[in-house]
PDB file of C-alpha atoms and ligand atoms in Angstrom:
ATOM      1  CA  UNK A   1      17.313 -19.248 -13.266  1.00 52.00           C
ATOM      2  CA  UNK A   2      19.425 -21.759 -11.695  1.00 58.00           C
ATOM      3  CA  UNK A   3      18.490 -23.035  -8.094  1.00 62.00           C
ATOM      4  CA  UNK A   4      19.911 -21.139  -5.151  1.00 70.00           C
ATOM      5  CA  UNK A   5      20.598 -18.166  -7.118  1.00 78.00           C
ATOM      6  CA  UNK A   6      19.401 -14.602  -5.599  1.00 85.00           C
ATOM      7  CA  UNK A   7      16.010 -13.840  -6.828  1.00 89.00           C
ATOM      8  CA  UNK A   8      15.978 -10.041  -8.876  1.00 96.00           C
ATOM      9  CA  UNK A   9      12.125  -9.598  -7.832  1.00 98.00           C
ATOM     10  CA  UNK A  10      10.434  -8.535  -4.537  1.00 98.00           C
ATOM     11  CA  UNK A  11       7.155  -7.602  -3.404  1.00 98.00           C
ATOM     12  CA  UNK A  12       7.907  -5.626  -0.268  1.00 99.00           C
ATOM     13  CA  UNK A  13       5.279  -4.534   3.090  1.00 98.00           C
ATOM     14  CA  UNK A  14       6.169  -2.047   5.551  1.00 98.00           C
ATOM     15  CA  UNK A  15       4.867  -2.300   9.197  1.00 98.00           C
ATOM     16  CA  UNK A  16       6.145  -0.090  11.640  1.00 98.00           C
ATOM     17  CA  UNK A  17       3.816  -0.987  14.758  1.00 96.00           C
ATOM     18  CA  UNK A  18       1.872  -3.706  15.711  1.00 97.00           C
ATOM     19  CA  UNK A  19      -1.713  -3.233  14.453  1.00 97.00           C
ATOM     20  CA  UNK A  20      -0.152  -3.281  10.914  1.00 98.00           C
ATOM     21  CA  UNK A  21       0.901  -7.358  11.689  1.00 98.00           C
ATOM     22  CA  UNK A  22      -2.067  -8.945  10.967  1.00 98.00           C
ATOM     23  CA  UNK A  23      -2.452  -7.276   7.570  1.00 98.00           C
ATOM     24  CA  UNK A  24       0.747  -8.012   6.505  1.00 98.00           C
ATOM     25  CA  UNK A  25       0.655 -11.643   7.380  1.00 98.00           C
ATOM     26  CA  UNK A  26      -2.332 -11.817   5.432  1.00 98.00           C
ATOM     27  CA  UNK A  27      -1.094 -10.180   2.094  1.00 98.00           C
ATOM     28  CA  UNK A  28       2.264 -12.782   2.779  1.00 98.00           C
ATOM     29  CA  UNK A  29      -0.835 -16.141   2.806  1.00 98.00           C
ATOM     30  CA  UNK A  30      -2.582 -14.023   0.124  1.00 98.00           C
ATOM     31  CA  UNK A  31       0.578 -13.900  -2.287  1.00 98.00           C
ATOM     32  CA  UNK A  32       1.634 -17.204  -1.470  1.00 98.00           C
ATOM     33  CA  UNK A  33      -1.476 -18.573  -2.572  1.00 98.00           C
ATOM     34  CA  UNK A  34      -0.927 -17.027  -6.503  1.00 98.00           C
ATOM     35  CA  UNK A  35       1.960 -19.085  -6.776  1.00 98.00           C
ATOM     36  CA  UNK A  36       4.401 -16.156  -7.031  1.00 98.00           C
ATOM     37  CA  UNK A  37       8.124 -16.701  -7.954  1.00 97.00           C
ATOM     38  CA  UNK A  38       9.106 -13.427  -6.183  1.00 98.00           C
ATOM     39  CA  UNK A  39      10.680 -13.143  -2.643  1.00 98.00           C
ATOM     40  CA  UNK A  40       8.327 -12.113   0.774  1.00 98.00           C
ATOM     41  CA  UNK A  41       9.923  -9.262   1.847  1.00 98.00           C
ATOM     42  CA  UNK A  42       8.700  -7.237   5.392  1.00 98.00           C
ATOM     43  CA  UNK A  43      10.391  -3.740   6.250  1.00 98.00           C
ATOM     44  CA  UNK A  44      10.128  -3.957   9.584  1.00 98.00           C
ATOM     45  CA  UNK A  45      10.481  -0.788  12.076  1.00 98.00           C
ATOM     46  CA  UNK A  46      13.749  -1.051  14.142  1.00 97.00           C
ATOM     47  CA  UNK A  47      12.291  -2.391  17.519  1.00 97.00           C
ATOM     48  CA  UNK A  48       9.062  -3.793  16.697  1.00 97.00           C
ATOM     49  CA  UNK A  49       8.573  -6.794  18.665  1.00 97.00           C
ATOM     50  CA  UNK A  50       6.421  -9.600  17.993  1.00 96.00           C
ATOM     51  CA  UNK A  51       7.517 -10.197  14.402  1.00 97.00           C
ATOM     52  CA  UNK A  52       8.222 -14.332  14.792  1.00 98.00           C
ATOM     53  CA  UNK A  53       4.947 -14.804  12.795  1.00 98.00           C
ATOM     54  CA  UNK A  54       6.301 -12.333  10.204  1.00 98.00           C
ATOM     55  CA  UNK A  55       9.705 -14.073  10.543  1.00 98.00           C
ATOM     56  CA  UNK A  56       8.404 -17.037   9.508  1.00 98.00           C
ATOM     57  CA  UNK A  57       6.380 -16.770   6.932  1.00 98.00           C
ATOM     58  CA  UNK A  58       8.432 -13.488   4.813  1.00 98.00           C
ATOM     59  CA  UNK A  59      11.164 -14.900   3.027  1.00 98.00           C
ATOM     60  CA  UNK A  60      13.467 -11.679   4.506  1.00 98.00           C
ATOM     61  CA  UNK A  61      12.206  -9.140   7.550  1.00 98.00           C
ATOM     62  CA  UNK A  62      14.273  -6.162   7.059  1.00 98.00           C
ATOM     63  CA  UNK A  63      14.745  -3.914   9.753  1.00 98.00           C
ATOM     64  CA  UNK A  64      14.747  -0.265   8.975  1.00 98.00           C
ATOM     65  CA  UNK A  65      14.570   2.808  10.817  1.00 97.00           C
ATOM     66  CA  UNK A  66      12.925   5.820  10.548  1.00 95.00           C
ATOM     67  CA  UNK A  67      13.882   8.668   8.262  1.00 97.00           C
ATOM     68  CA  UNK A  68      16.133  11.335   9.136  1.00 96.00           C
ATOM     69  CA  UNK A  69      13.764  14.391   9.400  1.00 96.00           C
ATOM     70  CA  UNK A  70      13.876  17.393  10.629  1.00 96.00           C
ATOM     71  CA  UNK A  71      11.660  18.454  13.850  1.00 96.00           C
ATOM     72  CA  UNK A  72       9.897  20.831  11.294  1.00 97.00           C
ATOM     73  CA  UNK A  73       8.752  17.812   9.033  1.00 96.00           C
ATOM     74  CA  UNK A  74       7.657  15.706  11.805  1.00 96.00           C
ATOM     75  CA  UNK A  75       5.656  18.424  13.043  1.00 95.00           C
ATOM     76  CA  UNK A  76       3.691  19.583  10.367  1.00 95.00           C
ATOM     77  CA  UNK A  77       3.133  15.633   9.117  1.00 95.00           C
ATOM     78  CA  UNK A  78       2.096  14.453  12.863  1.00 92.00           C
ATOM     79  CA  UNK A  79      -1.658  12.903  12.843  1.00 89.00           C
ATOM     80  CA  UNK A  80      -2.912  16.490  14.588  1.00 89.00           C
ATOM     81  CA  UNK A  81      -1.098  18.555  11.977  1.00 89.00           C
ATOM     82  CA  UNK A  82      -2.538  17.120   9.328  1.00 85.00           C
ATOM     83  CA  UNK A  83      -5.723  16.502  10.214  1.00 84.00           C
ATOM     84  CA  UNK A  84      -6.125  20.530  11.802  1.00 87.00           C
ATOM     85  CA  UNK A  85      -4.490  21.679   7.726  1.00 86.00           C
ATOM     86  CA  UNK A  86      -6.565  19.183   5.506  1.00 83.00           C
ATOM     87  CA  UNK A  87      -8.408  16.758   7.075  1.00 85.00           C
ATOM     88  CA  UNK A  88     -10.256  13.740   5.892  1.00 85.00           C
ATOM     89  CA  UNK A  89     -13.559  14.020   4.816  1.00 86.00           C
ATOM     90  CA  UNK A  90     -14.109  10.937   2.841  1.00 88.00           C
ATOM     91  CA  UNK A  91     -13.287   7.916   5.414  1.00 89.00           C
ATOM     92  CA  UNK A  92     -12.004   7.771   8.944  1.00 87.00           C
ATOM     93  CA  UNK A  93      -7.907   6.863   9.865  1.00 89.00           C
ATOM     94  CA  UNK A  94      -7.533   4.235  12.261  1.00 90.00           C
ATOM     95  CA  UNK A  95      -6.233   5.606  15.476  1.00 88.00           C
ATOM     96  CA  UNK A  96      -2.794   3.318  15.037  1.00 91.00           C
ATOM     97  CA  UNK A  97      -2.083   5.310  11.873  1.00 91.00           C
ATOM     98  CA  UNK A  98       0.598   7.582  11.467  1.00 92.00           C
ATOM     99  CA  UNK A  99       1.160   9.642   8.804  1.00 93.00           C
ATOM    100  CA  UNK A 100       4.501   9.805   9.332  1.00 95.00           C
ATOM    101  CA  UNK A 101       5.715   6.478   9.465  1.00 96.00           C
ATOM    102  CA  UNK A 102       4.346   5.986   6.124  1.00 97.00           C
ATOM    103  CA  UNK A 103       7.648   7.899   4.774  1.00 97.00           C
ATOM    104  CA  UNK A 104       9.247   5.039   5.378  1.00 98.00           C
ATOM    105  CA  UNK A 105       8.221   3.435   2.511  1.00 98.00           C
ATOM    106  CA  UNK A 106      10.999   5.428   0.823  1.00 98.00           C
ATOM    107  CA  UNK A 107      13.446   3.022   2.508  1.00 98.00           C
ATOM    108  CA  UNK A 108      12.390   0.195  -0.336  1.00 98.00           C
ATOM    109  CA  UNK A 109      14.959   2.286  -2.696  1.00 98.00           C
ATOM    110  CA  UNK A 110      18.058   1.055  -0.661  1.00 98.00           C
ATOM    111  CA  UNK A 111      17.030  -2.639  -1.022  1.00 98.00           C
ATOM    112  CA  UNK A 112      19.046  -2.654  -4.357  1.00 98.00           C
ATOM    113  CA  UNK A 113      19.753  -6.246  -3.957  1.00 97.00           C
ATOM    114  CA  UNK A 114      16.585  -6.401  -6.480  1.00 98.00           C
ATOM    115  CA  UNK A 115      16.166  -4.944  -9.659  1.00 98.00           C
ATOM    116  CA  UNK A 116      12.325  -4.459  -9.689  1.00 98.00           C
ATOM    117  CA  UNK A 117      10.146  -3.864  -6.536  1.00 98.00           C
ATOM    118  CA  UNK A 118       6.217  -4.368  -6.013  1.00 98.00           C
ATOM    119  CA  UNK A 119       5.635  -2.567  -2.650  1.00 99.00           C
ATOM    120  CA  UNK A 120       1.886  -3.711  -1.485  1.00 99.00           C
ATOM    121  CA  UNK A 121       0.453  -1.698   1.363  1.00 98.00           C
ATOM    122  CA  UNK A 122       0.228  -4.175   4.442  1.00 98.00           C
ATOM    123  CA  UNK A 123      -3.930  -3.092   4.294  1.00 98.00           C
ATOM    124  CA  UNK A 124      -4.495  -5.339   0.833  1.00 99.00           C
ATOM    125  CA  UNK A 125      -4.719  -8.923  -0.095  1.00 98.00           C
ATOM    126  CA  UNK A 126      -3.458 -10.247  -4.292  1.00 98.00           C
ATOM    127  CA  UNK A 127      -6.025 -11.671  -4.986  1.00 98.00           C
ATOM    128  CA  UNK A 128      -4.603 -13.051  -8.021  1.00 97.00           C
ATOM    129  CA  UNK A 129      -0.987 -13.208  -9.625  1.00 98.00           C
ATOM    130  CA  UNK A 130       0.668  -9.831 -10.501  1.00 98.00           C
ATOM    131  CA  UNK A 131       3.910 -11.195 -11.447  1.00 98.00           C
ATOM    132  CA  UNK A 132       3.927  -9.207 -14.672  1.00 98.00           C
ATOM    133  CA  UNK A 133       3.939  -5.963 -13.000  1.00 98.00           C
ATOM    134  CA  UNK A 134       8.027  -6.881 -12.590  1.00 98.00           C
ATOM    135  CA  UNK A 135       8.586  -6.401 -16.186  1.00 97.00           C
ATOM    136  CA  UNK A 136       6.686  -2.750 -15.679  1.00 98.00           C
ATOM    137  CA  UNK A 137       8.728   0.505 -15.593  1.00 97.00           C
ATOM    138  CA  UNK A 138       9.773   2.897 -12.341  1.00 98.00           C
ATOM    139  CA  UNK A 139       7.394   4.420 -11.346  1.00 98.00           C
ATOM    140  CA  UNK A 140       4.128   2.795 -11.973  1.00 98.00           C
ATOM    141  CA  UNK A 141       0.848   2.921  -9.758  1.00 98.00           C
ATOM    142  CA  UNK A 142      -2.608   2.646 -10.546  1.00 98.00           C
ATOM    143  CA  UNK A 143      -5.304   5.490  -9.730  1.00 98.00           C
ATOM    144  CA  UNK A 144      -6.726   6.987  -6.820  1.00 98.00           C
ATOM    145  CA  UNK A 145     -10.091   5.973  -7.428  1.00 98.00           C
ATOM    146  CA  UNK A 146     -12.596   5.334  -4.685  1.00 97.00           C
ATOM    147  CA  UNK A 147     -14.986   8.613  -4.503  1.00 96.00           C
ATOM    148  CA  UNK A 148     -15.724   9.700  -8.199  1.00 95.00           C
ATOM    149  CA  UNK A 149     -13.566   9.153 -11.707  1.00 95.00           C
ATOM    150  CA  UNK A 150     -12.040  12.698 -11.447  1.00 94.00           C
ATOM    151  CA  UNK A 151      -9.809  11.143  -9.246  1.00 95.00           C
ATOM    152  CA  UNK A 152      -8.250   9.550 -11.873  1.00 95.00           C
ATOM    153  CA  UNK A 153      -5.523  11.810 -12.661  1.00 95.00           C
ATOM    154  CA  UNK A 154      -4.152  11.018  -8.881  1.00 97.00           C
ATOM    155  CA  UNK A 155      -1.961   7.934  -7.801  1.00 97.00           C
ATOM    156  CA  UNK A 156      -2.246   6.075  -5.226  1.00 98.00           C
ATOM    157  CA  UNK A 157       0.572   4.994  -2.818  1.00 98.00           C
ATOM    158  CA  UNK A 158      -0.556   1.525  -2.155  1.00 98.00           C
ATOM    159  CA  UNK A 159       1.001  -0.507  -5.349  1.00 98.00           C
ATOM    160  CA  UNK A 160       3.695   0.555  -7.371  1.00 98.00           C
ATOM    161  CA  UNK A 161       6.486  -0.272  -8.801  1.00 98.00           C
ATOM    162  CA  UNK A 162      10.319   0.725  -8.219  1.00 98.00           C
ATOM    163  CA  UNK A 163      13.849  -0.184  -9.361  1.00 98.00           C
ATOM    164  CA  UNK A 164      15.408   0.040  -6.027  1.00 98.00           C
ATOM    165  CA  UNK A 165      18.934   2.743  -6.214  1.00 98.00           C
ATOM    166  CA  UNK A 166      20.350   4.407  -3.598  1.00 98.00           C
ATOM    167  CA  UNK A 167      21.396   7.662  -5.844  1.00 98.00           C
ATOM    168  CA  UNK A 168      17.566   7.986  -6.422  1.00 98.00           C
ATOM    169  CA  UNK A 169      17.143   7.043  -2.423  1.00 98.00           C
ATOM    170  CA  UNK A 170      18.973  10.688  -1.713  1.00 98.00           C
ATOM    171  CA  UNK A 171      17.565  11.917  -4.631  1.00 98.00           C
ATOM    172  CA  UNK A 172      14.428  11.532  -2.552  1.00 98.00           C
ATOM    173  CA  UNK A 173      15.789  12.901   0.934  1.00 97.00           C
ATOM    174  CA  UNK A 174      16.934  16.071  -0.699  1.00 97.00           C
ATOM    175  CA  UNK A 175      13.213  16.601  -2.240  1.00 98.00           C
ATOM    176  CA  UNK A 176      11.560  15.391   0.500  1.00 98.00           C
ATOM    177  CA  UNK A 177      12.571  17.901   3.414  1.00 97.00           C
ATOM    178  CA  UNK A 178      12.454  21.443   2.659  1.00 96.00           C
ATOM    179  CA  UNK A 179      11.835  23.884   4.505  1.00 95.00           C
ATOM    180  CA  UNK A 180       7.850  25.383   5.385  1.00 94.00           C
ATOM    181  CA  UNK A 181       6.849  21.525   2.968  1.00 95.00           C
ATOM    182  CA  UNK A 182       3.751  19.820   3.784  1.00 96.00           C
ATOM    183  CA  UNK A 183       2.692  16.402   1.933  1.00 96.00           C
ATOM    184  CA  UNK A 184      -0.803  16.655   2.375  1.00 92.00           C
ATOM    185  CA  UNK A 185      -1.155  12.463   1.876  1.00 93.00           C
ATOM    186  CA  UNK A 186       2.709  12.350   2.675  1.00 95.00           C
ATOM    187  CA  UNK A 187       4.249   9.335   0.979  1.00 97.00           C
ATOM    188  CA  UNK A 188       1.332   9.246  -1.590  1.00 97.00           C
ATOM    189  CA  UNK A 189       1.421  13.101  -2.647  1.00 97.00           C
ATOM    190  CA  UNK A 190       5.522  13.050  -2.534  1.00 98.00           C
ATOM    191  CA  UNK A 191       5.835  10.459  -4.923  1.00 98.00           C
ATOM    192  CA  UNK A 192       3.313  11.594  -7.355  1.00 98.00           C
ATOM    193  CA  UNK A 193       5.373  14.955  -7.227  1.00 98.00           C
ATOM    194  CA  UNK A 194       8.929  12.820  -7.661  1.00 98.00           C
ATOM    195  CA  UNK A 195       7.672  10.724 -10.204  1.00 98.00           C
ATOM    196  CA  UNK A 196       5.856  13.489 -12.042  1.00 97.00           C
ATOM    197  CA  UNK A 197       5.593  11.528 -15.103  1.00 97.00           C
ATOM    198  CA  UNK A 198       4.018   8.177 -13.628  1.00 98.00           C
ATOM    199  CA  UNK A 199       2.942   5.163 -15.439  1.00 98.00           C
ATOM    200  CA  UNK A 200      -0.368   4.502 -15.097  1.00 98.00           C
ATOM    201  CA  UNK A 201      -1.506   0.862 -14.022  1.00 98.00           C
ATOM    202  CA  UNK A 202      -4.901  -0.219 -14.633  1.00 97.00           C
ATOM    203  CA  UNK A 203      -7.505   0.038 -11.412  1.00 98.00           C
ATOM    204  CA  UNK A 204      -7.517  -3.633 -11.000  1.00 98.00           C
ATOM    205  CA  UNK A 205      -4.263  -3.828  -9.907  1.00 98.00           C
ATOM    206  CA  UNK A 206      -4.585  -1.426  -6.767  1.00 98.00           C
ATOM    207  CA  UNK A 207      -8.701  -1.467  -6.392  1.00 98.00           C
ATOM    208  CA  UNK A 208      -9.333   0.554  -3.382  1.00 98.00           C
ATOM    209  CA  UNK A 209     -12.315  -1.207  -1.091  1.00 98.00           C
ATOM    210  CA  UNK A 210     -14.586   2.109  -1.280  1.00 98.00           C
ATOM    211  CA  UNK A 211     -15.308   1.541  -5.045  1.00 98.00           C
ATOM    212  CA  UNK A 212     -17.202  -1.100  -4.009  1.00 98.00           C
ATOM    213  CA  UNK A 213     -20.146   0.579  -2.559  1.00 97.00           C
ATOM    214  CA  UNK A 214     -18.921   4.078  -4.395  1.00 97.00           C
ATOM    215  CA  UNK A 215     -18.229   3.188  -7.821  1.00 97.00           C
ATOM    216  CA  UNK A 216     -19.821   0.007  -8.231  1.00 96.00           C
ATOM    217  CA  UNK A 217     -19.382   0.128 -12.220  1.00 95.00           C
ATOM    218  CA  UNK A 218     -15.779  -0.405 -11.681  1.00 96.00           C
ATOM    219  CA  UNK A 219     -16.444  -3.462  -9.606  1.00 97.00           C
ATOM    220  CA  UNK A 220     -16.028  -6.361 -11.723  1.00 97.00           C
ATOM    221  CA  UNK A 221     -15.057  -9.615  -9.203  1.00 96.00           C
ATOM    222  CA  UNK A 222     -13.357 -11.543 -11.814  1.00 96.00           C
ATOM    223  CA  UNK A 223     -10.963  -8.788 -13.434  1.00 96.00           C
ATOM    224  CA  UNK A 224      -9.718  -7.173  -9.704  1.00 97.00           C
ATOM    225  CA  UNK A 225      -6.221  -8.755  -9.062  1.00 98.00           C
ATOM    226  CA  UNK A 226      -5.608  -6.696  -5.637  1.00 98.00           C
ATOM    227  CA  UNK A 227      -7.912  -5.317  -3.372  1.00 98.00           C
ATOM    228  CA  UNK A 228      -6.590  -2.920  -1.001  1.00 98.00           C
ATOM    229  CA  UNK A 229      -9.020  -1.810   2.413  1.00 98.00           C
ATOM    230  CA  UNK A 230      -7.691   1.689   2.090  1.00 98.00           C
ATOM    231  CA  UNK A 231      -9.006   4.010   5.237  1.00 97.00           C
ATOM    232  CA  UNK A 232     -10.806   1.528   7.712  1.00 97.00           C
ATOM    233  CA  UNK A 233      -9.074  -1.669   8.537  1.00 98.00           C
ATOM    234  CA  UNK A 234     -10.617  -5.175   8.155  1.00 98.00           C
ATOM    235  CA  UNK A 235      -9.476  -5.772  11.289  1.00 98.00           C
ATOM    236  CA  UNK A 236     -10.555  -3.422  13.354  1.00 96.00           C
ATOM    237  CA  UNK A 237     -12.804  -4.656  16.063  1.00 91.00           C
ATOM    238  CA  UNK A 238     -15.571  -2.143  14.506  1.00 89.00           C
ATOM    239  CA  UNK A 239     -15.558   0.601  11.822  1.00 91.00           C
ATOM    240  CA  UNK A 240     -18.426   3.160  10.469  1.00 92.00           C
ATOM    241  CA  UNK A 241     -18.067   1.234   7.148  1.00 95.00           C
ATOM    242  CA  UNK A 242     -18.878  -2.028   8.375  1.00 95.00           C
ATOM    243  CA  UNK A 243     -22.130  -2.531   7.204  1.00 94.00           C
ATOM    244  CA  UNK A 244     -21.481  -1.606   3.703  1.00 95.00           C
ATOM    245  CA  UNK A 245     -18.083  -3.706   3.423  1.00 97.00           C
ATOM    246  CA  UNK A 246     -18.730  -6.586   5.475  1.00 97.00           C
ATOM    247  CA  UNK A 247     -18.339  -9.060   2.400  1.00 97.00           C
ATOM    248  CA  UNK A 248     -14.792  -7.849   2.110  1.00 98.00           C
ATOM    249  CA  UNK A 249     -14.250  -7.769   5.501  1.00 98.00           C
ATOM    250  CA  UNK A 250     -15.172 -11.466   5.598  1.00 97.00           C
ATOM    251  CA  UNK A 251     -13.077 -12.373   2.931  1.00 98.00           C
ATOM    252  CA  UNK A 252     -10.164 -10.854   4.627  1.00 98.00           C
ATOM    253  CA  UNK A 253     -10.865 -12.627   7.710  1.00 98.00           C
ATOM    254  CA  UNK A 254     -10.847 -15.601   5.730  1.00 98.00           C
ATOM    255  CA  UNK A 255      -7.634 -15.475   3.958  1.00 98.00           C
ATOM    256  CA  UNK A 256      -5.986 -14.402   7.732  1.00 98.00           C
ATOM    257  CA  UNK A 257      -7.418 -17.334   9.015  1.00 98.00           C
ATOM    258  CA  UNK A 258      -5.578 -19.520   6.606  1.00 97.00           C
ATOM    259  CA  UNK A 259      -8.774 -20.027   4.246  1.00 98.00           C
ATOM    260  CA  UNK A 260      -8.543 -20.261   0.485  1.00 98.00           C
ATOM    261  CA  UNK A 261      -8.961 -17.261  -1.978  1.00 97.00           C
ATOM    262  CA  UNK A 262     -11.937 -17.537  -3.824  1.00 92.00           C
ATOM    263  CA  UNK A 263     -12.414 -17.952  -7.262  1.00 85.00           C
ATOM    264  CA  UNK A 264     -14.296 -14.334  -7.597  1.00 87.00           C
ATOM    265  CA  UNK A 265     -14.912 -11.531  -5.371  1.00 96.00           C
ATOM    266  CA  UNK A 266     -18.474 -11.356  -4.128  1.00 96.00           C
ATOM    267  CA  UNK A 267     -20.527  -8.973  -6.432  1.00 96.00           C
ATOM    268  CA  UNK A 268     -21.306  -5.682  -5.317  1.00 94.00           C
ATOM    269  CA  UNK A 269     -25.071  -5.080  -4.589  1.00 88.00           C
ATOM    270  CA  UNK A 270     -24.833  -1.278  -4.508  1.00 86.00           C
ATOM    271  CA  UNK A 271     -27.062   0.234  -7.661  1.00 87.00           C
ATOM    272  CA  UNK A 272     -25.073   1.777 -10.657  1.00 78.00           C
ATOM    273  CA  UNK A 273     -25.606   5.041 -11.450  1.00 67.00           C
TER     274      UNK A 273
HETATM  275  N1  UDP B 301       2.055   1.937   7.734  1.00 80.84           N
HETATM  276  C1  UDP B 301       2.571   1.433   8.924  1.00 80.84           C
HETATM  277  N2  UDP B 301       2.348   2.127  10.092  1.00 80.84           N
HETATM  278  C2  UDP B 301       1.641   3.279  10.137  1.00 80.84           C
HETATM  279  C3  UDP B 301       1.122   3.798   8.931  1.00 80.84           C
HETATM  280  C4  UDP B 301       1.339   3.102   7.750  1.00 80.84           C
HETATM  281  O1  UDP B 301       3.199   0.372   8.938  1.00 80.84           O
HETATM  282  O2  UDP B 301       1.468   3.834  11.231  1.00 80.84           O
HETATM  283  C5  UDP B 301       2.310   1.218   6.464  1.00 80.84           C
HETATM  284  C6  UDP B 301       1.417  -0.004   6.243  1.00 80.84           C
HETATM  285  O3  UDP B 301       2.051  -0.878   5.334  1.00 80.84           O
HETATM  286  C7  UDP B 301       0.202   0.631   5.597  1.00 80.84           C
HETATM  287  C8  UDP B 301       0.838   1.668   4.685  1.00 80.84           C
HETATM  288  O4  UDP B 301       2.016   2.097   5.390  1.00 80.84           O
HETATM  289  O5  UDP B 301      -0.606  -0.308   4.903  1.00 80.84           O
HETATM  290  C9  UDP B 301      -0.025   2.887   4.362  1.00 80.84           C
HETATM  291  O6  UDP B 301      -0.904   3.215   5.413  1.00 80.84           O
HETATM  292  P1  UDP B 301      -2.466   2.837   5.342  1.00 80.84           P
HETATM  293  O7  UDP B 301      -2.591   1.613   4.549  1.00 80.84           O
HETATM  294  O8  UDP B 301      -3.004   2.793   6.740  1.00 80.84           O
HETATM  295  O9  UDP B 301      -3.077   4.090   4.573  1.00 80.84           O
HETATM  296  P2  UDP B 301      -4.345   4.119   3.574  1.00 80.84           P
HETATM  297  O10 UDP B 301      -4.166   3.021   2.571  1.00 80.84           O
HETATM  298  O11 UDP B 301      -5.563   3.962   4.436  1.00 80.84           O
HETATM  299  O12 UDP B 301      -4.241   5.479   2.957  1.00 80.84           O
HETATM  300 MN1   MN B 302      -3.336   1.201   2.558  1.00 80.84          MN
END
């Protein structure tokens, strides 16, 4: 490629209020530290102050705003609403979560200045380079595995891949707000539905911190190439899960801090079943 010339590969963050910072600035200093030839790229909620830090170290902060929906939608996807219809039994939400704002996501498809997208949840660190996944079909995601292996028919929303188009953009609106719809985990069961016939990724690529402690046959420190602290934060000041996930929450801390990524993942001491 010759110098100066627009890159065709992104991975992209979204953070649309200020507790999601930190993470993101730490998946930015984790990706920077595999030597990635991609651009940084932060989707930024319109208004969010504070970003300098995220300025600075993204290669582009994109502003976006919110997605037109209708009072009916907001409703029925509002923290309450969801947790009163099908709450979470598994892990707690932090407080500064909101289900809704995860729909924004969805903006990635009008950033068709790149022909392949890795979106990375701002809540997970690369731990090593994933620079194939560019050359991997829309829509690929790797499994929602972090109770038991049944799950392994579901996707999860925190990795994937997406060829960015702004026909498939509407495409989305137009599915996405009907009438009496709930998503019960919005962005994550939408897109499964959308993208009906997913790729599957392998686990590694989107390993989701409960299988560490849950599923500790599927934790193997030198094959995981992103871990992703799905439910609790790592940065929360203090979380149920603590105790169990402390090593991951120190490596986190580490890597925000500026640290190097270790060469392997501590090893799980939980006993296989
Ligand atoms: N997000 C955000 N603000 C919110 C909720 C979500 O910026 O209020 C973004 C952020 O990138 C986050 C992702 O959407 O990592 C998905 O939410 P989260 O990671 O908290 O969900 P989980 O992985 O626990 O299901
Ligand atoms: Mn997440």
């Amino acid at each position: 490629m010759p110098a100066g010339s627009p890159k065709k590969y992104a991975y992209v963050t979204l953070v649309t209020n200020p507790a999601y910072i930190a993470g993101a600035l730490a998946l930015i200093r984790s990706l920077k530290m595999t030597g990635t030839f991609a651009d940084l790229v932060v989707m930024a909620k319109t208004g969010l102050e504070n970003i300098e830090a995220l300025e600075e170290s993204a290669d582009r902060v994109v502003k976006v705003d919110p997605l037109p929906l209708s009072e009916e939608f907001q409703q029925a996807h509002s923290s309450s609403a969801q947790q009163a219809r099908d709450p979470f039994t598994k892990g707690i939400k932090p407080a500064f979560h909101s289900p809704l704002d995860n729909f924004c996501k969805l903006r990635l498809w009008t950033l068709d200045r790149y022909e392949r997208i890795v979106f990375i949840d701002a809540d997970a660190l690369v731990i090593k380079n994933i620079d194939k996944l560019f050359g991997y079909p829309e829509f690929s995601a790797a499994p929602n595995l972090y109770s038991e292996l049944a799950d392994i028919h579901r996707l999860n929303s925190g990795v994937f891949v997406a060829r960015p188009d702004l026909a498939t953009f509407r495409q989305m609106l137009q599915k996405l707000d009907t009438p009496g719809v709930f998503w019960r985990r919005t962005d994550q069961t939408f897109l499964e539905a959308f993208f009906s016939d997913w790729h599957g990724l392998p686990y590694i690529y989107n390993t989701l911190q409960y299988v560490y402690f849950n599923l500790p046959e599927l934790w193997h420190p030198t094959q995981i190439r992103v871990l992703h602290y799905q439910y609790e934060k790592p940065w929360q000041t203090d979380h149920p899960k603590r105790k169990q996930l402390q090593p991951l929450i120190d490596l986190w801390q580490q890597v925000a801090d500026g640290g190097p990524m270790p060469e392997e993942l501590p090893a799980t001491t939980a006993p296989t079943r």
